[in-house]
Amino acid sequence: MENGVTVVSKWVMEVPEAYYASWFATPNILVNQTPQLQIGYDYATSKKKAFIIDEKFNVDPEVANGLKVGLFVRSKSCLIFKKGLGKIKLMPNASEGYDIVRIEDVEDFLIFDLDIEGDKSEHLGTTGEWGYGLTIYQCKNGYIRSPYVSNTWGDGIYIGKRWGVLTDLVPLNITIDYPIVDGAGRNGISLTCGENVIINTPVVKNTKGKAPEAGIDIEPEEAGGALSRLSNCKIHNATLIDNVSPINIFASKAGRRIEVNFTGVTTFKNSNASSADQFYVYKRAVMAGQSQSGLVYFERLLWDSQRTNLIFGLESPKTGFKIEIETLELMGNANSVSFNWQGTALIGQPYGDFTINKLSNSGINTS
């Protein structure tokens, strides 16, 4: 190995074009394969070659290391999951939090066709809500194509700073194309801080378990240090299906700047008339004179619901941070939309900074 060759029986080969997970780890057995997968991936990266997950491998972050991570993504690496075959499956555990795949403090990475599955349906505990599938902490210059994340105890994809890390760094220049998140337990995709983050054509469905149970959760957060920021972030052609809340926007502190553009058509689809179908917006500062800034903008919001009345749940004083919907169009059984103003204007200002420019259905009741 130190000479850059792989020895198989008596044959000596040149460095291969890629390295396969099955050369290092054992697939399809209920034994934790995290150490073997990490060794193989790190070795492939050291040779500047792709690492290919070519079978289904079970991991158990709870016993693998103190950080409870199934696989760490490395700088200047290429990680490929073989379509239809490659998968990382989390073994049942009782941990309150885990990351099946974690990206942190790295740069210049590529991930193709990631397929990871959590343990929500088999989880051995009842507490906690931080079991994440794909976790993207402070890092830069990454491209992720067609990730599929399912059945996580917490969020399917989490984008932000690791809780308790005092840093001004955020996920920077990250593009995720065609992600699918199915059956997450807390949020499908959480966007908590980042700069130049692009999420193209996401599909998020069946999010249910622990509040806010949102398809997409925009919630800047941090533990001490500099405030989180969402700068120049774009989500294009999002489709959100049968989530308890399609989108949740929660800006709970002063000084936040939030810039997120939902371009193209953002579709909320609800196939069950008995389930909740509310778009929640909570933006507030807790003391008089505090402010926020930025804009969450929807180019076209298509709300296709089996419910007749749709609700915007709003706690939205005028803080300087605005939500704007260029066009709202209702489909299915929906024939009205109501604004449920909640709480009080905590900074002594009137509610506002929430705008719908065009209602495409003339009969909509906007009381």
Short mmCIF file of C-alpha atoms in Angstrom, two decimals:
data_model
loop_
_atom_site.label_atom_id
_atom_site.label_comp_id
_atom_site.label_asym_id
_atom_site.label_seq_id
_atom_site.Cartn_x
_atom_site.Cartn_y
_atom_site.Cartn_z
CA MET A 1 0.00 0.00 0.00
CA GLU A 2 2.82 2.39 0.78
CA ASN A 3 4.04 1.99 -2.82
CA GLY A 4 0.68 2.97 -4.28
CA VAL A 5 -0.37 -0.52 -5.39
CA THR A 6 -2.98 -3.02 -4.30
CA VAL A 7 -1.92 -6.65 -3.97
CA VAL A 8 -4.50 -9.33 -4.72
CA SER A 9 -3.18 -12.89 -4.38
CA LYS A 10 -0.01 -12.92 -6.52
CA TRP A 11 -1.08 -10.18 -8.92
CA VAL A 12 0.14 -6.59 -8.65
CA MET A 13 -2.03 -3.86 -10.17
CA GLU A 14 -1.58 -0.16 -10.75
CA VAL A 15 -3.47 2.31 -8.61
CA PRO A 16 -7.14 1.82 -9.59
CA GLU A 17 -9.33 4.57 -10.96
CA ALA A 18 -11.56 4.29 -7.87
CA TYR A 19 -11.74 2.43 -4.60
CA TYR A 20 -14.79 0.43 -3.56
CA ALA A 21 -16.29 0.21 -0.09
CA SER A 22 -16.66 -3.57 -0.41
CA TRP A 23 -12.84 -3.85 -0.58
CA PHE A 24 -12.65 -2.53 2.99
CA ALA A 25 -15.98 -3.23 4.72
CA THR A 26 -18.47 -6.08 4.84
CA PRO A 27 -21.91 -5.36 3.36
CA ASN A 28 -25.32 -6.56 4.48
CA ILE A 29 -24.41 -7.65 8.01
CA LEU A 30 -25.71 -6.14 11.26
CA VAL A 31 -22.22 -5.21 12.42
CA ASN A 32 -20.99 -1.63 12.58
CA GLN A 33 -18.90 -0.83 9.49
CA THR A 34 -18.01 2.80 10.28
CA PRO A 35 -14.29 2.23 10.99
CA GLN A 36 -13.76 0.21 7.82
CA LEU A 37 -15.68 2.64 5.62
CA GLN A 38 -13.75 5.62 6.99
CA ILE A 39 -10.40 3.87 6.43
CA GLY A 40 -11.31 3.06 2.83
CA TYR A 41 -12.64 6.54 2.08
CA ASP A 42 -9.60 8.22 3.63
CA TYR A 43 -7.25 5.96 1.68
CA ALA A 44 -9.01 6.65 -1.62
CA THR A 45 -8.86 10.38 -0.90
CA SER A 46 -5.13 10.15 -0.15
CA LYS A 47 -4.68 8.66 -3.63
CA LYS A 48 -6.89 11.40 -5.15
CA LYS A 49 -9.41 8.82 -6.30
CA ALA A 50 -13.16 8.43 -5.83
CA PHE A 51 -14.55 6.21 -3.08
CA ILE A 52 -17.60 4.25 -4.20
CA ILE A 53 -20.21 2.86 -1.80
CA ASP A 54 -21.17 -0.17 -3.87
CA GLU A 55 -23.30 -2.18 -1.41
CA LYS A 56 -25.49 -1.62 1.63
CA PHE A 57 -23.44 -1.07 4.79
CA ASN A 58 -24.77 -0.80 8.34
CA VAL A 59 -23.29 1.75 10.71
CA ASP A 60 -23.75 2.47 14.40
CA PRO A 61 -22.44 5.95 15.29
CA GLU A 62 -23.32 5.41 18.95
CA VAL A 63 -20.53 2.88 19.33
CA ALA A 64 -18.23 4.01 16.56
CA ASN A 65 -16.83 7.13 18.23
CA GLY A 66 -17.68 9.77 20.81
CA LEU A 67 -19.04 12.14 18.16
CA LYS A 68 -21.73 9.68 17.00
CA VAL A 69 -20.95 10.09 13.31
CA GLY A 70 -21.32 7.35 10.72
CA LEU A 71 -18.96 8.83 8.08
CA PHE A 72 -16.94 12.05 7.93
CA VAL A 73 -16.63 13.73 4.53
CA ARG A 74 -13.06 14.76 3.69
CA SER A 75 -11.57 17.74 1.85
CA LYS A 76 -10.69 17.33 -1.82
CA SER A 77 -12.63 14.08 -2.00
CA CYS A 78 -15.19 12.42 -4.25
CA LEU A 79 -17.78 10.15 -2.61
CA ILE A 80 -20.07 8.15 -4.90
CA PHE A 81 -22.98 5.87 -4.05
CA LYS A 82 -23.61 3.27 -6.76
CA LYS A 83 -27.19 3.77 -7.91
CA GLY A 84 -29.59 1.09 -6.76
CA LEU A 85 -26.92 -0.68 -4.70
CA GLY A 86 -24.89 1.71 -2.57
CA LYS A 87 -26.41 2.68 0.76
CA ILE A 88 -25.51 3.48 4.37
CA LYS A 89 -28.10 2.30 6.89
CA LEU A 90 -28.12 3.34 10.54
CA MET A 91 -28.54 0.45 12.93
CA PRO A 92 -31.27 0.80 15.61
CA ASN A 93 -30.00 2.81 18.59
CA ALA A 94 -31.25 4.93 21.49
CA SER A 95 -29.10 8.00 20.85
CA GLU A 96 -30.80 11.42 21.13
CA GLY A 97 -28.59 12.70 18.33
CA TYR A 98 -26.36 11.44 15.56
CA ASP A 99 -25.08 12.32 12.09
CA ILE A 100 -25.10 9.49 9.57
CA VAL A 101 -22.88 11.55 7.23
CA ARG A 102 -21.21 14.72 8.52
CA ILE A 103 -19.53 17.54 6.58
CA GLU A 104 -17.55 19.88 8.85
CA ASP A 105 -14.40 22.04 8.48
CA VAL A 106 -13.65 20.72 4.99
CA GLU A 107 -13.57 22.18 1.48
CA ASP A 108 -13.71 21.13 -2.17
CA PHE A 109 -15.77 17.98 -1.95
CA LEU A 110 -18.11 16.10 -4.31
CA ILE A 111 -20.89 13.69 -3.33
CA PHE A 112 -22.97 11.83 -5.92
CA ASP A 113 -26.21 9.88 -5.42
CA LEU A 114 -25.91 9.64 -1.65
CA ASP A 115 -28.40 7.17 -0.15
CA ILE A 116 -28.70 7.04 3.63
CA GLU A 117 -31.43 5.70 5.89
CA GLY A 118 -32.01 6.46 9.56
CA ASP A 119 -33.65 4.44 12.29
CA LYS A 120 -36.85 6.37 13.05
CA SER A 121 -39.10 3.34 12.61
CA GLU A 122 -36.73 1.20 14.72
CA HIS A 123 -35.39 3.76 17.22
CA LEU A 124 -34.78 2.32 20.67
CA GLY A 125 -35.25 5.58 22.60
CA THR A 126 -38.01 8.15 23.00
CA THR A 127 -36.10 11.37 23.77
CA GLY A 128 -34.10 13.79 21.67
CA GLU A 129 -34.66 15.15 18.19
CA TRP A 130 -31.16 15.53 16.75
CA GLY A 131 -30.70 12.34 14.76
CA TYR A 132 -29.64 13.82 11.40
CA GLY A 133 -29.07 12.14 8.06
CA LEU A 134 -26.78 14.49 6.12
CA THR A 135 -25.28 17.23 8.29
CA ILE A 136 -23.57 20.19 6.65
CA TYR A 137 -21.73 22.31 9.20
CA GLN A 138 -19.17 25.06 8.53
CA CYS A 139 -17.41 24.12 5.28
CA LYS A 140 -16.95 25.52 1.78
CA ASN A 141 -17.05 24.71 -1.92
CA GLY A 142 -19.14 21.56 -2.00
CA TYR A 143 -21.38 19.94 -4.59
CA ILE A 144 -23.94 17.25 -3.72
CA ARG A 145 -26.04 15.58 -6.44
CA SER A 146 -29.26 13.62 -5.92
CA PRO A 147 -29.03 12.77 -2.23
CA TYR A 148 -31.80 10.51 -0.88
CA VAL A 149 -32.31 10.66 2.88
CA SER A 150 -35.03 8.69 4.64
CA ASN A 151 -36.40 7.72 8.06
CA THR A 152 -34.23 9.93 10.28
CA TRP A 153 -34.99 10.44 13.98
CA GLY A 154 -34.42 14.18 13.54
CA ASP A 155 -33.73 16.22 10.40
CA GLY A 156 -33.09 14.68 7.01
CA ILE A 157 -30.63 17.39 5.90
CA TYR A 158 -29.29 19.97 8.37
CA ILE A 159 -27.37 23.00 7.08
CA GLY A 160 -25.79 25.28 9.69
CA LYS A 161 -23.14 25.63 12.39
CA ARG A 162 -22.61 22.87 14.91
CA TRP A 163 -24.28 23.77 18.18
CA GLY A 164 -21.83 25.22 20.70
CA VAL A 165 -19.05 25.94 18.17
CA LEU A 166 -17.99 29.58 18.50
CA THR A 167 -17.09 30.53 14.95
CA ASP A 168 -18.04 33.06 12.30
CA LEU A 169 -17.68 30.39 9.62
CA VAL A 170 -20.81 29.08 7.93
CA PRO A 171 -21.51 26.65 5.07
CA LEU A 172 -20.20 28.60 2.07
CA ASN A 173 -20.71 27.96 -1.65
CA ILE A 174 -22.71 24.76 -1.27
CA THR A 175 -24.94 23.41 -4.05
CA ILE A 176 -27.38 20.53 -3.58
CA ASP A 177 -29.13 19.31 -6.72
CA TYR A 178 -32.31 17.21 -6.67
CA PRO A 179 -32.41 16.13 -3.02
CA ILE A 180 -35.22 13.85 -1.79
CA VAL A 181 -36.02 13.64 1.92
CA ASP A 182 -38.69 11.18 3.03
CA GLY A 183 -40.07 10.48 6.50
CA ALA A 184 -37.87 12.74 8.61
CA GLY A 185 -38.82 12.95 12.27
CA ARG A 186 -38.37 16.70 12.89
CA ASN A 187 -37.64 18.68 9.69
CA GLY A 188 -36.98 17.53 6.16
CA ILE A 189 -34.41 20.25 5.45
CA SER A 190 -33.25 22.72 8.11
CA LEU A 191 -31.52 25.85 6.83
CA THR A 192 -30.05 27.60 9.87
CA CYS A 193 -27.05 29.47 8.46
CA GLY A 194 -25.09 29.65 5.27
CA GLU A 195 -23.84 31.84 2.45
CA ASN A 196 -24.35 31.11 -1.24
CA VAL A 197 -26.27 27.95 -0.50
CA ILE A 198 -28.31 26.66 -3.46
CA ILE A 199 -30.86 23.87 -3.17
CA ASN A 200 -32.19 22.92 -6.57
CA THR A 201 -35.49 21.03 -7.06
CA PRO A 202 -35.85 19.49 -3.59
CA VAL A 203 -38.67 17.06 -2.80
CA VAL A 204 -39.53 16.74 0.89
CA LYS A 205 -42.35 14.49 2.05
CA ASN A 206 -43.95 12.83 5.06
CA THR A 207 -42.18 14.84 7.76
CA LYS A 208 -43.70 13.90 11.11
CA GLY A 209 -42.62 13.21 14.66
CA LYS A 210 -41.39 16.24 16.63
CA ALA A 211 -42.21 19.92 16.15
CA PRO A 212 -41.98 21.87 13.95
CA GLU A 213 -42.34 18.92 11.51
CA ALA A 214 -41.64 21.22 8.57
CA GLY A 215 -40.73 20.26 5.05
CA ILE A 216 -38.25 23.15 5.07
CA ASP A 217 -37.35 24.95 8.31
CA ILE A 218 -35.65 28.36 8.02
CA GLU A 219 -34.38 28.94 11.53
CA PRO A 220 -31.14 30.87 12.13
CA GLU A 221 -29.57 29.61 15.34
CA GLU A 222 -26.30 29.38 17.20
CA ALA A 223 -24.92 28.90 20.69
CA GLY A 224 -23.08 32.08 21.63
CA GLY A 225 -20.54 33.93 19.52
CA ALA A 226 -21.48 35.67 16.29
CA LEU A 227 -25.07 35.52 15.13
CA SER A 228 -25.92 33.10 12.39
CA ARG A 229 -26.65 34.50 8.95
CA LEU A 230 -28.39 33.36 5.82
CA SER A 231 -26.90 35.29 2.91
CA ASN A 232 -27.74 34.85 -0.77
CA CYS A 233 -29.44 31.48 -0.35
CA LYS A 234 -31.72 30.07 -3.06
CA ILE A 235 -34.21 27.21 -3.13
CA HIS A 236 -35.51 26.49 -6.63
CA ASN A 237 -38.68 24.57 -7.57
CA ALA A 238 -39.28 23.03 -4.15
CA THR A 239 -42.01 20.38 -3.81
CA LEU A 240 -43.26 19.75 -0.26
CA ILE A 241 -45.68 16.84 0.13
CA ASP A 242 -47.73 15.78 3.18
CA ASN A 243 -45.58 17.48 5.79
CA VAL A 244 -47.27 18.67 8.99
CA SER A 245 -46.07 22.17 8.06
CA PRO A 246 -44.75 22.75 4.52
CA ILE A 247 -42.48 25.62 5.57
CA ASN A 248 -41.60 27.09 8.96
CA ILE A 249 -39.78 30.42 9.30
CA PHE A 250 -38.52 31.07 12.81
CA ALA A 251 -36.38 34.15 13.50
CA SER A 252 -36.31 34.50 17.25
CA LYS A 253 -33.50 36.96 17.97
CA ALA A 254 -32.56 40.52 17.10
CA GLY A 255 -29.80 41.24 14.64
CA ARG A 256 -30.64 38.41 12.28
CA ARG A 257 -30.17 38.85 8.55
CA ILE A 258 -32.03 36.34 6.43
CA GLU A 259 -31.84 36.26 2.62
CA VAL A 260 -33.62 33.27 1.08
CA ASN A 261 -35.19 33.28 -2.39
CA PHE A 262 -37.67 30.58 -3.37
CA THR A 263 -37.43 30.79 -7.15
CA GLY A 264 -39.52 29.04 -9.78
CA VAL A 265 -42.60 27.25 -8.43
CA THR A 266 -42.78 26.28 -4.75
CA THR A 267 -45.45 23.61 -4.36
CA PHE A 268 -47.24 22.67 -1.12
CA LYS A 269 -49.20 19.46 -1.62
CA ASN A 270 -51.50 17.93 1.00
CA SER A 271 -53.30 14.71 0.08
CA ASN A 272 -55.03 14.30 3.48
CA ALA A 273 -57.90 16.64 4.35
CA SER A 274 -57.65 15.81 8.07
CA SER A 275 -53.99 16.81 8.48
CA ALA A 276 -52.69 20.25 9.36
CA ASP A 277 -51.81 22.54 6.49
CA GLN A 278 -50.32 25.72 7.91
CA PHE A 279 -47.45 27.95 6.87
CA TYR A 280 -45.84 29.25 10.08
CA VAL A 281 -43.94 32.52 10.32
CA TYR A 282 -42.47 33.61 13.66
CA LYS A 283 -40.24 36.67 13.57
CA ARG A 284 -39.70 38.80 16.56
CA ALA A 285 -37.20 40.66 18.68
CA VAL A 286 -37.66 40.54 22.41
CA MET A 287 -36.94 44.15 23.37
CA ALA A 288 -38.09 47.52 22.08
CA GLY A 289 -35.81 48.96 19.44
CA GLN A 290 -34.28 45.69 18.32
CA SER A 291 -34.44 44.89 14.63
CA GLN A 292 -33.88 42.26 11.98
CA SER A 293 -33.22 42.53 8.25
CA GLY A 294 -33.49 40.63 5.00
CA LEU A 295 -36.19 39.00 2.91
CA VAL A 296 -37.67 35.56 2.29
CA TYR A 297 -39.18 35.79 -1.20
CA PHE A 298 -41.45 33.36 -3.06
CA GLU A 299 -41.70 33.83 -6.80
CA ARG A 300 -44.76 31.61 -7.14
CA LEU A 301 -46.38 29.60 -4.36
CA LEU A 302 -48.74 26.85 -5.52
CA TRP A 303 -50.79 25.42 -2.64
CA ASP A 304 -52.52 22.18 -3.63
CA SER A 305 -54.54 20.95 -0.66
CA GLN A 306 -57.42 18.68 0.24
CA ARG A 307 -58.37 21.13 2.98
CA THR A 308 -60.74 23.93 2.11
CA ASN A 309 -59.17 26.62 4.29
CA LEU A 310 -55.43 27.23 4.52
CA ILE A 311 -53.82 29.14 7.36
CA PHE A 312 -50.82 31.39 7.63
CA GLY A 313 -49.82 31.21 11.31
CA LEU A 314 -48.11 34.56 11.87
CA GLU A 315 -46.31 36.14 14.77
CA SER A 316 -44.88 38.92 12.71
CA PRO A 317 -44.15 42.35 14.14
CA LYS A 318 -42.41 44.92 11.95
CA THR A 319 -38.78 44.16 12.68
CA GLY A 320 -37.33 45.02 9.26
CA PHE A 321 -37.20 41.40 8.12
CA LYS A 322 -39.83 40.77 5.42
CA ILE A 323 -41.66 37.84 3.84
CA GLU A 324 -43.02 38.42 0.34
CA ILE A 325 -45.04 36.13 -1.95
CA GLU A 326 -45.23 37.38 -5.52
CA THR A 327 -48.05 35.03 -6.57
CA LEU A 328 -50.18 32.70 -4.45
CA GLU A 329 -52.27 30.13 -6.31
CA LEU A 330 -54.65 27.65 -4.66
CA MET A 331 -55.55 24.24 -6.10
CA GLY A 332 -57.40 21.10 -5.04
CA ASN A 333 -60.18 21.75 -2.53
CA ALA A 334 -58.61 24.93 -1.19
CA ASN A 335 -60.83 27.94 -1.68
CA SER A 336 -59.76 30.31 1.09
CA VAL A 337 -56.76 31.38 3.06
CA SER A 338 -56.78 32.96 6.52
CA PHE A 339 -54.17 34.84 8.50
CA ASN A 340 -53.95 33.75 12.11
CA TRP A 341 -52.07 36.52 13.89
CA GLN A 342 -50.60 35.02 17.04
CA GLY A 343 -49.14 36.41 20.25
CA THR A 344 -48.36 40.10 20.67
CA ALA A 345 -46.12 42.54 18.86
CA LEU A 346 -43.23 42.08 21.27
CA ILE A 347 -41.28 45.19 20.35
CA GLY A 348 -44.24 47.52 20.60
CA GLN A 349 -44.76 47.80 16.87
CA PRO A 350 -47.72 46.69 14.75
CA TYR A 351 -47.77 43.40 12.89
CA GLY A 352 -46.68 43.49 9.28
CA ASP A 353 -43.82 42.94 6.84
CA PHE A 354 -45.76 40.04 5.29
CA THR A 355 -46.95 40.64 1.72
CA ILE A 356 -48.83 38.72 -0.95
CA ASN A 357 -48.67 40.68 -4.19
CA LYS A 358 -51.03 38.62 -6.32
CA LEU A 359 -53.81 36.13 -5.56
CA SER A 360 -54.47 34.11 -8.67
CA ASN A 361 -57.88 32.86 -7.42
CA SER A 362 -60.32 35.78 -7.32
CA GLY A 363 -62.60 34.06 -4.81
CA ILE A 364 -59.99 33.68 -2.07
CA ASN A 365 -61.13 34.87 1.33
CA THR A 366 -58.18 36.62 2.95
CA SER A 367 -59.86 37.57 6.21
#
